[in-house]
Every structure is written in C-alpha cells, then in structure tokens.
Amino acid sequence: MAKGGGGEYGGPSPAIPRLGIKKFQWDTECLRGDGYAGNATSFPQAIGLAAAFSTDIIYTIAEVTAIEVRAKHNDYVSRGNFSDHTGLGCFSPVINIMRHPLWGRNQETYGEDPYLSGMLAKYFIEGLQGDHDRYIRASTTCKHFDAYGGPENLPVSRQIFNAKVSERDLRTTFLPQFKQCVDGGAYGFMCSYNSVNGVPGCANSHLLTDVLRNDWGFKGYVISDAGAVEFSIIWHFYFKSILDAAAGCVKAGLNLELGPTGFKHQIFESIGKAVQAGLLTEELVRERVQPILYTRMKLGEFDPVEMNPYNFLNTSVIQSKRHQEVSVLAAVMSFVLLKHNGLLPLKQKLKNIAIVGPMSNNPTQLLGDYSADVDLNFLVTPLKGLSPLADHTNHADGCKDTECKEYDKNSVLSAIKSVDVTIICLGTGQVIETENVDRRDIYLPGKQQQLLQDVIQYSSGPVILLVFTGGPIDISIADKSSKVAAIFQCFFPAQATGTALYKVLTLESAKANPAARLPYTWYSNMSQVPDMTDYTMTEKTYRYFTGKPLYPFGYGLSYSSFVYSNLVIDPSTIEAGQNVTASFTIVNNGKYDGDEVCQVYISWLNATVETPRYQLVGFKRVPLILNEPIHIVLPIKSDQMAVWIDNKGFVVEPGVIKVYVGGQSPQQQTRITSNQLVSQFTIK
C-alpha cells in the first residue's frame, strides 16, 4: 500500500517471496502515448483529442498506447528494471473540468463539459484495458478526484489550496464524468492535491467513500497523487502526525500511496504501527489491499506467462506504421478551423510562402506535457511539413522561444516580403502553461503580439494563423483583420504536426476537411476571465457564461456547409424516468465531402433550482458525402433531465425541456454556417 511509485523510494511494490509474488511497478503515464518511458509514439494532447469530438479516435489512441505500454513493460521486466514509468497502472485519463482558461493543466483535460469528458473517458477505458475475457492490457486510473482545476501556482499553490464547492456544483459539474469512469469499468482513481471544503482530497471520506463507493458502487483502488498524503500534514495541516495521516487516509478510502520524489519513507509504511496503536483495524487494511491485488491478478501477473497474450507484445510495436498513421489521423481530426474566408484548401502549389513564428520549428514545445518521449526523427514541425506547399519557403522564428522576450523584427519582415501566403505559428508550449505553471493572462506571450501585428501589416499576401496552445489566447486582432484568411487552433499535435497540417491545408482527403470543435469557451479578453480561486460555476464555461466569447464551446468551421432538418423528439410527452430520442436529417450541401459534428443540447424551462443555461446531452461525428442526406438518432436519457436538489439528490421534475440540434452550442452570436433546429418535450 506504501509503494505506488514516485521516485527512487516510492516503488516498486516489494516482492513477497513466501507467496510467490514478485516486484511490481504501478507508475506509468498513458495520457496519449507512453509518457516519460523512452521512445514511444506520441499522439495529440488530450485537449486536442477532445476537440475531435470522436469516441472512435479516443478508443484507438488508448488502445495503441496500451499496446506500447505493455510491450515496454514486458521488456523492462525482462531486464529487471522496475523504475518509475515502467509499470502498468496507467495514471490516465485526466477528466477534471476546464473551469478556468488560465489553469496550467487545461491541456491534459477533455475540456469544460462533464458529458463530453465522461463519454471520452469511457471509451478511453475500453481502448486501454482491452476486451480480453480474462486479462486487461493495463489498468486505467481516472484523475484527479476531485474539484481540481487550478490554481497550480497562481495566486496560490495547489498543495495548500482549498476548493470551496457547493454540493450542487460538485454533483453537476465536478463529479459526473468520474461516474462515467466507474460505469466504464476503470480499475483505479487518483485523488487530488487540493482540499475540497476543508478536507484534503486523499483524506476526503465524502468523496472516496460516500460518493465513489457507496453512491456509485466502485470496487477498485484509489491511489494518491504524488506526495498528497505527506502534503496533508505539511501543507494542509489536516493531520498532526504520520500515524494520524496513515490511519485517516486509509479510513477515508485510500488504497495506495504514490510517494513524493526524494522522500525515503512513505506515510503508508506506518500502517502497521497505526494498527498496533488501535487507529486502524486489520480488517479495514485487508479490505483496502484486496482491489490492489485483484488488479494485479487481472493484469495477469499471477498466471503462467503463456496464458496471457499481452505478455508476448514486444518493442517492435513502438512507432509501428499503424501507430504512426493513427498519430497523423488524430492530429488531422483535432484541428479547429476558427476563421475562413475561402482561401483554403490550397489545391495548387504556390511559388513562395513564408513560415514564421516561435512555434514554426520548435519540436519540443509542439508536444505538450505528459507526452511520449518521442524520438525527434519521427517529429515533423510546421516548417518541415508545410514547406512542400511552395517552390520556395522563407522562414523566420522571430523569437528564440515562446516567451518571446526578444523579437527579431527584421528577420520576420524579410521573410514575409514578396510571398504568396504567410503562415504564422504562435502559441505557448510547456514554457508558458503546464503542470505547476498557470498563465497570468490570456495575452500572446511576450512580443508575439507585435510579431502578429507586423505580419498582418506588412505581409504581401494573405495570412494563415496557426495557434498552438492548451487554453484560449487573445487573437482578436487576427479575428478582425481581413488580411488573415484562416485561423486554426492546433493545440499540441505532437509528432505528426507538420504532416497533418499539410493534409488539412491541401484537403488531401475527405477526412482532412476540418470538423473539430472547441471543447471549451474561448473568452474574448481578460475582463471575461474569472477569479481562479472562485469555485462557484457562476459565469464559467458555456453552461453558465452569459457574455459574448470570441468563439463559443462546440464551435468549428469546415470547408463545406451542412443543413439540418426534420427534427423529431419522440415521445413528445413522457413520465419522469422515461427516455426520449432526438432524430434529424443532415446533408452536406457544400463543395467537399467531409465530417460534421452533430450536437444535441437541452435547457430546463421550469426547473425549481439553478440549472445550466444549456447542457450537451449528445454528439456524433459523422462522415458526409456531398448531397447524400443521412438520418441521425441520438438518445436523451432520463438521468440527463435530472436536476440536483439539496437533501433530495437528483430529481426529474415536471415541466418543459427545450432541445437544440446543430453544429455548435445554442444561441451564440459567433456562428458556423449551418442552421440549428429547436424543439421541446414535456415531462408530466
């Protein structure tokens, strides 16, 4: 229970020779590739995968990630290597809600919507763990449980922060996606650094026992975030002693400790003493150990080697052709087209282009945090991937890094002179936003704003802006400028960045027609950005925000256009507890074949308590051939109609629920080209 990983002393779990149990390492990162464990295939950052609005691509990436994780684990074990990041207890996915645009870890999440995050998590679990009837490839650990969404370091450290959350916000915003993890068969959860309403996450019996085990029926293990048990003493001052912390966390529902790097001893090493002191019962300790050993049993550790097919995976699968192709496809599916005036796609080779900006040829910053340690020979930057667009390419970084404290204006002006198109690559990277590092504002870092202004003013041809960030950034001058012909949010696309961009800009295939959607609200300016430490949901995310964002949740353009029609809600009147379906027709009436992301939202017209303004309840990414209509049916389930009433729980109230169907969130001033359908049904 004390050796869940974490540095030189945190793992592996020691052998128990008398039982024939060998050493075992839990610790590994599988967010979107085998992280921090040597060369592996890297896939787009999680926030970009969320933008794809595709459960299929999430499933596939989780599957190939687990294949590489298991293959490398087999190799490590064969060589007696049980160090960090060699294990099978994948500490993924991250399904915290992106409640604040400046949080440093937004990029690791699936965005701001609980339903979207939960659905993607469910398919991630299925892909990672596999479909074998006896074994799992790796175990999923959904994190960070819960109400963890900033700050990292601004204005206070996450190690001491106390999130004050109402029970309604907890139940309707911060918990629903984690319930999908339980329903999806996750074996593990990771509790968070922060306190929730005065109780540290890893000592929080309300979360770990009342909700997770009693309400939801979770049978798996809970592991602490690295050092979170120690920090409950030294930062939160919640426990006064090591024995109290060991006993308190075990009682609250913690099974396994992930230690802090550098600490020679873990708090859970004192569990035996806590039992002797009467602070814990042996019966409870045995209960906490069971899911740990059961998970190892499901991983196949205690069976003969030949029984488990996953034991025969070897390192030949690393960067296999199929895995590289999946990386390219995922990046293609993740790019969100925010602005387009008709310049794209580029169907003919140009004579001269300029590719400029600090993200144009910056391999490491294109990866995002928790990436696989990809061999850079497999990584294609925008400069390398997009240079074939023209006979000749001018290049200038303009800044030596994304902080852009110094700006070489002359090199940029020289590059953009006398070209057909200028492609400008701006953004943040891990230098600006990552774990332990929050952003101070949503402005372009350093002198990147000046670089953008100069390109707009002095470029001889139209401009394509490529943005590489986790969260929203102020690009309003580009949005307003007629000189800027197209804007893409690219997130952190990883090794296939340049290859995927070339496919999208040239529309190499129907799949390369942009269809991704923003998984978060892109605020216009700092006046719309709330206090980082305020955990009420008032004016946060599309569900509660009443202002005009630069780009709304669910927004994304295409080279094509689509028409929705024939919306039918069946039945139109129901009793509480019944489901309904939303059926509709969609047709591609544009110029090119391509995918469309159909979205279904509801709003409550007669609720007796506070509810979201709108709530996503269904989505489907579908390929559409020109002028061939297809019929879509998506369910709206009874539990999605429920509202939270304190002291009662979730209740389906009588009244009218409005339904919105289209290609983005409802009632937005910034709109895509397709129409939106509206209907309603009544709960008697």
XYZ file of C-alpha atoms in Angstrom:
684
model
C 0.000 0.000 0.000
C 3.013 2.303 0.501
C 4.720 1.646 -2.821
C 2.559 3.026 -5.626
C 5.581 4.631 -7.275
C 7.056 8.102 -7.159
C 10.808 8.484 -7.436
C 13.660 6.306 -6.264
C 11.996 5.302 -2.992
C 8.296 5.260 -3.901
C 8.358 1.949 -5.728
C 8.262 -0.728 -6.861
C 5.917 -2.677 -4.654
C 8.255 -5.179 -2.966
C 8.263 -8.894 -3.621
C 6.602 -11.298 -1.150
C 8.686 -14.456 -1.720
C 6.645 -16.728 0.576
C 3.594 -16.099 -1.649
C 5.466 -16.178 -4.944
C 4.591 -12.508 -5.541
C 7.256 -10.578 -7.417
C 8.134 -6.901 -7.545
C 5.569 -4.729 -9.283
C 5.677 -1.143 -10.517
C 2.393 0.752 -10.815
C 3.725 4.067 -12.045
C 3.281 4.993 -15.698
C 1.654 7.809 -17.677
C -0.655 6.964 -20.575
C -2.466 10.230 -21.314
C -1.900 9.915 -25.090
C 1.152 7.738 -25.524
C 3.559 6.023 -23.115
C 4.889 9.068 -21.273
C 8.369 9.546 -19.816
C 9.419 5.977 -20.600
C 11.748 6.292 -23.571
C 10.858 6.463 -27.248
C 7.187 5.830 -27.982
C 4.588 7.052 -30.460
C 3.272 10.471 -29.462
C -0.320 11.488 -30.075
C -2.011 14.909 -29.881
C -2.547 16.403 -26.446
C -5.795 15.396 -24.708
C -7.481 18.764 -25.237
C -6.935 18.365 -28.983
C -8.337 14.845 -28.913
C -11.413 16.224 -27.164
C -11.791 18.741 -29.995
C -12.137 15.844 -32.423
C -15.482 15.031 -30.723
C -14.851 11.406 -31.647
C -15.144 8.452 -29.310
C -13.587 6.283 -32.031
C -10.255 8.130 -32.151
C -10.059 8.231 -28.333
C -10.613 4.458 -28.218
C -7.972 3.818 -30.878
C -5.322 6.021 -29.249
C -5.915 4.416 -25.858
C -5.624 1.002 -27.494
C -2.319 1.650 -29.253
C -0.949 3.467 -26.197
C -1.677 0.409 -24.043
C -0.075 -1.891 -26.608
C 3.149 0.127 -26.410
C 2.935 0.423 -22.607
C 2.559 -3.355 -22.215
C 5.310 -4.066 -24.754
C 7.765 -1.785 -22.993
C 6.729 -3.100 -19.579
C 7.483 -6.648 -20.758
C 10.894 -5.501 -21.923
C 11.653 -3.596 -18.719
C 10.659 -6.534 -16.506
C 12.780 -8.930 -18.558
C 15.776 -6.701 -17.793
C 14.918 -6.282 -14.109
C 14.022 -2.609 -14.498
C 11.228 -1.570 -12.123
C 11.880 2.188 -12.070
C 9.230 4.890 -12.464
C 7.180 4.882 -15.678
C 7.802 1.213 -16.423
C 4.555 -0.023 -14.868
C 1.042 -0.959 -15.932
C -1.040 1.252 -13.607
C -1.696 3.980 -16.147
C -2.307 7.305 -14.377
C -4.769 8.422 -17.045
C -7.121 9.890 -18.222
C -7.310 13.412 -16.762
C -11.001 14.322 -16.635
C -11.009 17.401 -14.466
C -13.226 20.169 -15.786
C -11.544 23.032 -17.621
C -13.273 25.624 -15.459
C -10.687 28.390 -15.876
C -8.828 29.413 -19.054
C -5.505 30.116 -17.308
C -5.087 26.819 -15.476
C -1.759 25.273 -16.465
C -3.164 21.759 -16.901
C -6.104 22.575 -19.175
C -4.247 20.860 -21.992
C -4.389 17.473 -20.212
C -8.193 17.542 -19.912
C -11.083 16.850 -22.269
C -12.405 20.394 -21.882
C -15.141 22.123 -19.922
C -18.165 19.867 -20.383
C -18.911 16.973 -17.989
C -20.838 14.906 -20.559
C -18.169 15.179 -23.274
C -15.411 14.424 -20.754
C -17.285 11.432 -19.375
C -18.034 9.887 -22.757
C -14.441 10.250 -23.916
C -13.193 8.791 -20.631
C -15.466 5.771 -21.048
C -14.069 4.976 -24.498
C -10.511 5.634 -23.309
C -11.003 2.997 -20.609
C -12.354 0.449 -23.092
C -9.486 1.040 -25.515
C -6.762 0.969 -22.886
C -7.887 -2.068 -20.906
C -8.875 -4.156 -23.926
C -11.610 -6.714 -24.483
C -9.930 -9.945 -23.351
C -12.288 -12.029 -21.214
C -9.653 -12.714 -18.524
C -6.939 -10.042 -18.683
C -6.547 -6.289 -19.055
C -3.650 -4.779 -21.019
C -3.161 -2.005 -18.440
C -5.281 -0.523 -15.673
C -6.956 2.865 -16.009
C -6.636 5.453 -13.226
C -9.069 8.345 -13.646
C -7.756 11.544 -12.112
C -7.735 13.900 -10.213
C -10.595 13.215 -7.810
C -11.907 15.922 -7.366
C -12.675 19.646 -7.792
C -9.137 20.098 -9.085
C -8.941 22.670 -11.848
C -6.476 25.307 -10.714
C -4.644 27.035 -9.332
C -1.318 25.304 -9.871
C 0.801 28.183 -8.623
C -1.120 31.434 -9.217
C -2.239 33.000 -6.954
C -1.518 30.129 -4.518
C -0.020 26.653 -4.685
C -2.214 23.646 -5.401
C -0.592 21.930 -2.415
C -2.360 24.282 0.011
C -5.458 25.281 -1.959
C -8.935 24.621 -0.589
C -11.693 24.459 -3.226
C -14.955 25.652 -1.714
C -17.627 23.888 -3.737
C -21.387 23.685 -3.266
C -22.890 20.212 -3.296
C -24.883 21.142 -6.418
C -21.777 22.231 -8.346
C -19.922 19.171 -7.114
C -22.682 16.824 -8.269
C -23.491 18.544 -11.579
C -20.078 19.771 -12.771
C -17.153 18.131 -10.993
C -18.413 14.569 -10.430
C -20.464 13.357 -13.461
C -17.507 12.479 -15.691
C -15.929 10.453 -12.874
C -19.106 8.412 -12.545
C -18.671 7.506 -16.207
C -15.273 6.087 -15.231
C -16.937 3.781 -12.739
C -19.619 2.789 -15.242
C -16.923 2.255 -17.868
C -15.014 -0.238 -15.727
C -11.999 1.767 -14.538
C -9.885 -0.132 -12.007
C -8.387 2.944 -10.350
C -8.914 6.537 -9.294
C -6.318 9.108 -8.234
C -7.213 11.611 -5.516
C -6.057 15.208 -5.866
C -3.646 17.559 -4.076
C -6.195 20.185 -3.110
C -8.639 20.205 -0.251
C -12.360 20.191 -1.008
C -14.399 22.148 1.514
C -11.597 21.950 4.049
C -10.688 18.254 3.671
C -7.660 17.103 1.601
C -8.683 15.078 -1.448
C -6.857 11.942 -0.292
C -8.405 12.116 3.175
C -11.883 13.035 1.966
C -14.301 10.300 3.040
C -17.231 12.136 1.452
C -15.602 11.773 -1.971
C -13.700 8.487 -1.599
C -16.327 6.548 0.347
C -19.739 8.253 0.391
C -19.772 9.158 -3.314
C -17.293 6.838 -5.011
C -18.018 3.585 -3.203
C -21.419 3.942 -1.581
C -23.275 6.011 -4.202
C -21.562 4.643 -7.310
C -20.532 1.142 -6.238
C -16.836 1.483 -7.159
C -14.869 -1.692 -6.342
C -11.385 -0.611 -7.457
C -8.428 1.135 -5.832
C -7.672 4.779 -5.100
C -4.069 5.995 -5.348
C -2.843 9.335 -4.066
C -1.307 11.953 -6.287
C 2.448 12.119 -5.759
C 3.078 13.239 -2.183
C -0.543 14.165 -1.488
C -0.608 12.115 1.724
C 2.515 13.870 3.024
C 1.133 17.245 1.997
C -1.996 16.654 4.069
C 0.342 17.087 7.056
C 2.927 19.637 5.957
C 0.792 21.916 3.744
C -2.858 21.422 4.646
C -2.129 20.907 8.387
C -5.045 18.486 8.409
C -3.224 15.716 10.265
C -0.783 16.288 13.108
C 1.284 13.121 12.778
C 2.353 10.398 10.368
C 0.251 7.807 12.195
C -2.821 10.040 12.051
C -2.310 10.619 8.322
C -1.838 6.911 7.587
C -4.923 5.947 9.542
C -7.038 8.883 8.354
C -6.359 8.337 4.647
C -6.954 4.588 4.830
C -10.216 5.147 6.679
C -11.280 7.775 4.141
C -10.851 5.275 1.297
C -7.240 5.441 0.069
C -5.667 2.137 -1.003
C -2.285 3.042 -2.411
C 0.263 5.804 -1.861
C 2.174 7.462 -4.686
C 5.136 8.960 -2.882
C 6.783 12.326 -3.381
C 10.095 12.239 -5.252
C 13.028 12.315 -2.849
C 11.217 11.132 0.289
C 12.942 7.974 1.571
C 9.909 6.841 3.564
C 6.226 6.846 2.731
C 3.430 7.626 5.175
C 1.761 4.289 4.475
C 4.835 2.443 5.759
C 3.357 3.299 9.171
C 0.087 1.431 8.588
C 1.287 -1.477 10.733
C 2.056 0.859 13.604
C -1.346 2.506 13.173
C -2.991 -0.914 13.541
C -0.915 -1.655 16.633
C -1.911 1.719 18.103
C -5.582 0.959 17.575
C -6.022 3.715 14.974
C -6.858 1.187 12.225
C -8.346 -2.294 12.135
C -6.627 -5.128 10.336
C -9.965 -5.906 8.732
C -10.071 -2.492 7.008
C -6.455 -2.803 5.866
C -7.246 -6.168 4.290
C -10.267 -4.605 2.600
C -8.084 -1.847 1.133
C -5.472 -4.337 -0.117
C -7.948 -6.525 -1.990
C -8.537 -4.287 -5.059
C -4.781 -3.703 -5.396
C -4.036 -7.416 -5.683
C -7.170 -8.063 -7.721
C -5.992 -5.520 -10.310
C -2.583 -7.189 -10.485
C -4.397 -10.507 -10.944
C -6.388 -9.042 -13.855
C -3.134 -7.796 -15.377
C -2.102 -11.462 -15.463
C 0.763 -11.257 -13.028
C -0.100 -14.421 -11.082
C -0.880 -16.723 -14.016
C 1.611 -18.714 -16.079
C 3.204 -16.405 -18.650
C 1.902 -18.350 -21.635
C -1.743 -17.823 -20.595
C -1.684 -14.060 -21.128
C -1.420 -12.936 -24.786
C -0.342 -9.448 -23.681
C 2.887 -10.945 -22.302
C 4.041 -11.578 -25.862
C 3.912 -7.960 -27.007
C 7.427 -6.700 -27.729
C 9.074 -3.400 -28.583
C 8.693 -3.938 -32.332
C 5.270 -2.270 -31.949
C 6.865 1.068 -30.933
C 6.373 3.601 -33.746
C 4.911 0.897 -35.975
C 3.452 2.023 -39.281
C -0.089 1.693 -37.930
C 0.715 3.712 -34.818
C 2.291 6.488 -36.864
C -0.780 6.555 -39.109
C -3.045 6.850 -36.065
C -0.941 9.781 -34.827
C -1.391 11.569 -38.163
C -5.135 10.864 -38.318
C -5.671 12.051 -34.746
C -3.876 15.330 -35.446
C -5.867 15.845 -38.653
C -9.105 15.309 -36.730
C -8.109 17.682 -33.911
C -7.509 20.999 -35.747
C -10.307 23.523 -35.189
C -10.891 25.978 -38.045
C -11.838 29.216 -36.290
C -11.906 31.574 -39.279
C -12.027 31.055 -43.027
C -12.579 33.437 -45.931
C -12.363 30.919 -48.780
C -8.589 30.778 -49.314
C -8.420 27.138 -48.294
C -7.954 24.453 -49.345
C -4.750 25.158 -51.285
C -5.230 22.976 -54.347
C -2.288 24.268 -56.385
C 1.371 24.557 -55.447
C 2.428 28.117 -54.636
C 5.619 29.847 -55.761
C 6.692 31.457 -52.487
C 5.489 31.184 -48.910
C 6.749 32.393 -45.554
C 6.535 30.285 -42.393
C 7.264 32.374 -39.320
C 6.833 32.418 -35.549
C 8.323 30.727 -32.479
C 6.204 27.558 -32.941
C 7.148 27.089 -36.589
C 10.157 24.883 -35.926
C 10.013 24.154 -32.206
C 9.829 20.353 -31.783
C 9.669 20.021 -28.010
C 7.015 22.709 -27.469
C 4.700 21.084 -30.023
C 4.402 18.005 -27.821
C 2.618 19.420 -24.764
C 3.098 17.979 -21.291
C 2.862 14.290 -20.437
C 3.900 13.406 -23.980
C 5.721 10.277 -25.005
C 9.476 10.781 -25.238
C 9.298 10.645 -28.991
C 12.476 10.207 -30.996
C 12.692 13.560 -32.800
C 13.396 11.727 -36.055
C 9.678 10.907 -36.057
C 8.565 14.505 -35.408
C 7.531 16.823 -38.252
C 7.352 20.539 -37.446
C 5.148 23.027 -39.332
C 8.219 24.253 -41.210
C 9.151 20.777 -42.385
C 5.617 19.663 -43.135
C 4.358 22.798 -44.889
C 7.414 23.751 -46.954
C 6.227 21.469 -49.817
C 3.272 23.849 -50.294
C 5.538 26.068 -52.401
C 8.561 26.031 -54.669
C 10.387 28.251 -52.176
C 9.922 28.801 -48.440
C 11.177 31.711 -46.360
C 11.495 31.078 -42.634
C 11.997 33.185 -39.508
C 11.275 32.212 -35.898
C 11.134 35.860 -34.850
C 11.734 34.813 -31.224
C 14.138 32.243 -29.820
C 11.340 30.687 -27.748
C 7.651 31.155 -26.959
C 8.350 33.561 -24.110
C 9.430 35.907 -26.906
C 11.222 38.379 -24.652
C 13.318 39.459 -27.615
C 11.840 39.893 -31.080
C 13.859 39.918 -34.306
C 11.548 42.091 -36.388
C 13.905 42.424 -39.349
C 14.115 38.667 -39.949
C 10.318 38.411 -39.983
C 9.838 41.383 -42.320
C 12.437 39.955 -44.669
C 10.733 36.549 -44.687
C 7.214 37.829 -45.435
C 8.261 40.116 -48.278
C 7.067 39.108 -51.766
C 5.348 35.836 -50.827
C 2.011 34.381 -51.911
C 0.962 33.322 -48.397
C 2.370 33.816 -44.906
C 1.813 31.089 -42.327
C 2.401 32.340 -38.785
C 2.828 29.882 -35.908
C 2.243 31.318 -32.443
C 1.477 29.874 -29.024
C 2.626 28.877 -25.582
C 4.084 25.416 -25.084
C 5.118 23.975 -21.729
C 7.292 27.036 -21.110
C 4.113 29.070 -20.564
C 1.404 26.591 -19.477
C 1.910 23.199 -17.874
C 1.669 21.351 -14.574
C 2.832 23.680 -11.783
C 2.639 26.684 -14.141
C -0.540 28.749 -14.579
C -0.757 31.587 -17.098
C -1.073 35.118 -15.767
C -3.338 36.311 -18.589
C -4.750 35.294 -21.971
C -2.493 37.580 -23.998
C 0.027 36.263 -26.511
C 3.307 35.735 -24.623
C 5.994 38.396 -24.731
C 6.326 40.136 -28.070
C 4.318 37.604 -30.072
C 1.532 40.200 -30.302
C 3.920 42.574 -32.063
C 5.024 39.769 -34.360
C 1.399 39.098 -35.296
C 0.687 42.787 -35.887
C 3.733 43.105 -38.139
C 2.768 40.080 -40.208
C -0.751 41.437 -40.673
C 0.519 44.871 -41.624
C 3.485 44.014 -43.841
C 2.866 40.597 -45.418
C 2.488 40.773 -49.161
C -0.201 38.106 -49.334
C -2.940 36.590 -47.155
C -2.088 35.225 -43.715
C -2.875 31.844 -42.144
C -2.578 31.846 -38.349
C -1.785 28.566 -36.593
C -2.261 28.674 -32.812
C -0.514 26.139 -30.556
C -1.899 26.427 -27.027
C -3.840 24.462 -24.463
C -6.287 27.196 -23.474
C -7.701 30.269 -25.224
C -5.460 33.184 -26.079
C -6.222 36.717 -27.234
C -6.066 36.680 -31.039
C -8.860 39.208 -31.552
C -6.759 41.334 -33.943
C -6.378 38.325 -36.225
C -10.059 37.502 -35.982
C -10.971 41.052 -37.055
C -8.326 41.513 -39.759
C -9.375 40.980 -43.383
C -5.736 40.129 -44.110
C -5.975 36.972 -42.021
C -7.653 34.434 -44.286
C -7.753 31.492 -41.878
C -7.132 30.684 -38.224
C -6.619 27.194 -36.813
C -6.442 26.171 -33.172
C -3.944 23.319 -33.354
C -3.422 22.665 -29.617
C -0.255 20.495 -29.248
C -0.440 17.985 -32.128
C 2.795 16.114 -31.223
C 4.916 14.162 -33.691
C 2.632 14.419 -36.731
C 2.123 18.207 -36.556
C 3.544 19.222 -39.924
C 2.305 16.154 -41.798
C -1.244 16.633 -40.535
C -1.251 20.364 -41.268
C -0.226 19.738 -44.862
C -3.083 17.271 -45.302
C -5.629 19.735 -43.883
C -4.433 22.831 -45.743
C -4.491 20.937 -49.045
C -7.587 18.821 -48.298
C -5.715 15.646 -49.158
C -8.835 13.564 -48.373
C -12.376 13.971 -47.035
C -11.098 13.150 -43.538
C -8.814 16.208 -43.804
C -11.796 18.548 -44.189
C -11.822 20.373 -40.817
C -14.596 19.222 -38.482
C -13.149 19.582 -34.968
C -14.956 21.732 -32.418
C -13.769 23.754 -29.452
C -14.129 21.752 -26.225
C -14.106 24.987 -24.238
C -15.243 28.606 -24.283
C -12.719 30.940 -25.925
C -13.084 34.138 -23.899
C -12.602 37.441 -25.730
C -10.464 39.298 -23.213
C -9.297 39.402 -19.609
C -12.459 41.163 -18.438
C -14.302 37.856 -19.039
C -11.768 35.762 -17.092
C -12.993 34.945 -13.550
C -11.072 34.642 -10.289
C -9.003 31.438 -10.357
C -9.839 30.573 -6.744
C -13.623 31.000 -7.068
C -15.117 27.515 -7.456
C -18.710 28.578 -7.995
C -19.763 27.949 -11.579
C -21.273 31.412 -11.990
C -20.225 32.870 -15.386
C -17.908 29.912 -16.072
C -17.982 27.603 -19.092
C -20.654 27.703 -21.793
C -23.123 26.161 -19.333
C -23.247 29.323 -17.199
C -21.429 32.089 -19.118
C -23.739 34.921 -20.274
C -21.177 37.070 -22.108
C -20.081 37.019 -25.743
C -16.973 34.873 -26.188
C -14.608 35.237 -29.117
C -15.504 31.650 -30.055
C -18.103 29.542 -28.210
C -17.928 25.960 -26.983
C -18.690 23.474 -29.764
C -17.661 25.945 -32.481
C -15.632 24.973 -35.530
C -15.791 25.648 -39.264
C -15.470 23.383 -42.289
C -14.539 23.775 -45.949
C -18.088 22.520 -46.537
C -21.536 23.533 -45.272
C -24.344 21.464 -43.785
C -28.116 21.713 -43.431
C -30.124 20.168 -40.574
C -33.838 19.334 -40.949
C -36.735 17.167 -39.775
C -36.125 17.240 -36.026
C -38.485 14.924 -34.137
C -38.483 14.381 -30.372
C -40.106 11.054 -29.559
C -42.140 10.839 -27.464
C -43.023 14.487 -27.031
C -44.641 13.883 -23.633
C -43.200 11.499 -21.037
C -43.428 10.435 -17.434
C -40.405 11.038 -15.218
C -37.950 8.195 -15.711
C -38.583 7.708 -19.426
C -36.030 8.450 -22.163
C -36.621 10.286 -25.439
C -34.840 10.316 -28.779
C -33.886 13.234 -30.981
C -33.974 12.230 -34.660
C -32.993 14.538 -37.504
C -31.637 14.659 -41.036
C -28.375 16.265 -42.105
C -26.996 16.865 -45.588
C -23.685 18.172 -46.888
C -24.549 20.889 -49.427
C -21.063 22.363 -49.736
C -18.178 21.774 -52.124
C -16.351 18.890 -50.472
C -17.035 15.608 -48.696
C -16.238 15.799 -45.006
C -17.178 15.094 -41.407
C -19.735 17.019 -39.372
C -20.081 17.027 -35.572
C -23.781 16.900 -34.700
C -24.530 18.241 -31.214
C -27.655 17.956 -29.058
C -28.264 20.301 -26.114
C -31.101 20.786 -23.660
C -32.265 23.578 -21.368
C -34.749 23.446 -18.494
C -37.665 25.890 -18.759
C -39.425 25.167 -15.443
C -36.738 23.963 -13.017
C -37.217 24.924 -9.370
C -33.431 25.101 -8.785
C -30.462 26.579 -10.628
C -29.559 24.677 -13.785
C -27.107 25.225 -16.644
C -28.271 27.610 -19.366
C -27.550 24.794 -21.823
C -26.255 21.256 -21.426
C -24.714 18.985 -24.054
C -26.507 15.626 -23.965
C -25.389 14.010 -27.214
C -22.910 14.280 -30.084
C -21.823 12.270 -33.083
C -19.074 12.852 -35.642
C -20.327 11.587 -38.996
C -18.791 11.463 -42.498
C -20.985 13.095 -45.142
C -20.750 12.682 -48.894
C -21.988 15.632 -50.944
C -25.764 15.816 -51.305
C -26.395 12.457 -49.611
C -28.613 13.097 -46.564
C -28.326 10.814 -43.566
C -30.694 10.241 -40.668
C -29.327 10.503 -37.126
C -30.993 9.306 -33.912
C -29.475 10.272 -30.561
C -30.939 9.408 -27.146
C -31.664 11.853 -24.333
C -31.678 9.753 -21.183
C -33.742 10.284 -18.086
C -30.744 10.943 -15.855
C -29.691 13.774 -18.187
C -33.015 15.505 -17.458
C -32.479 15.404 -13.685
C -31.623 18.426 -11.557
C -29.839 18.373 -8.204
C -31.923 19.295 -5.162
C -30.055 19.502 -1.869
C -31.205 16.894 0.664
C -33.060 15.030 -2.089
C -30.426 14.279 -4.710
C -31.102 14.062 -8.455
C -34.754 14.570 -9.332
C -36.567 14.627 -12.700
C -39.047 17.469 -12.264
C -42.219 18.028 -14.289
C -42.010 20.739 -16.919
C -40.786 21.551 -20.399
C -37.287 20.781 -21.674
C -36.113 22.534 -24.815
C -33.921 20.641 -27.296
C -31.370 22.212 -29.675
C -29.749 20.318 -32.542
C -26.964 21.671 -34.758
C -23.235 22.017 -35.255
C -22.423 24.140 -32.192
C -23.762 25.302 -28.829
C -27.099 27.187 -28.919
C -27.907 30.871 -29.250
C -24.383 32.136 -29.989
C -23.545 35.363 -31.783
C -20.431 33.836 -33.340
C -21.873 31.112 -35.528
C -20.886 28.468 -38.014
C -22.631 28.340 -41.396
C -25.080 25.520 -40.635
C -28.519 26.074 -39.136
C -29.859 24.998 -35.748
C -33.112 23.171 -35.023
C -35.190 23.705 -31.877
C -37.955 21.585 -30.353
C -39.125 20.529 -26.894
C -40.732 17.801 -24.857
C -42.827 17.775 -21.708
C -42.314 15.766 -18.521
C -45.690 15.158 -16.854
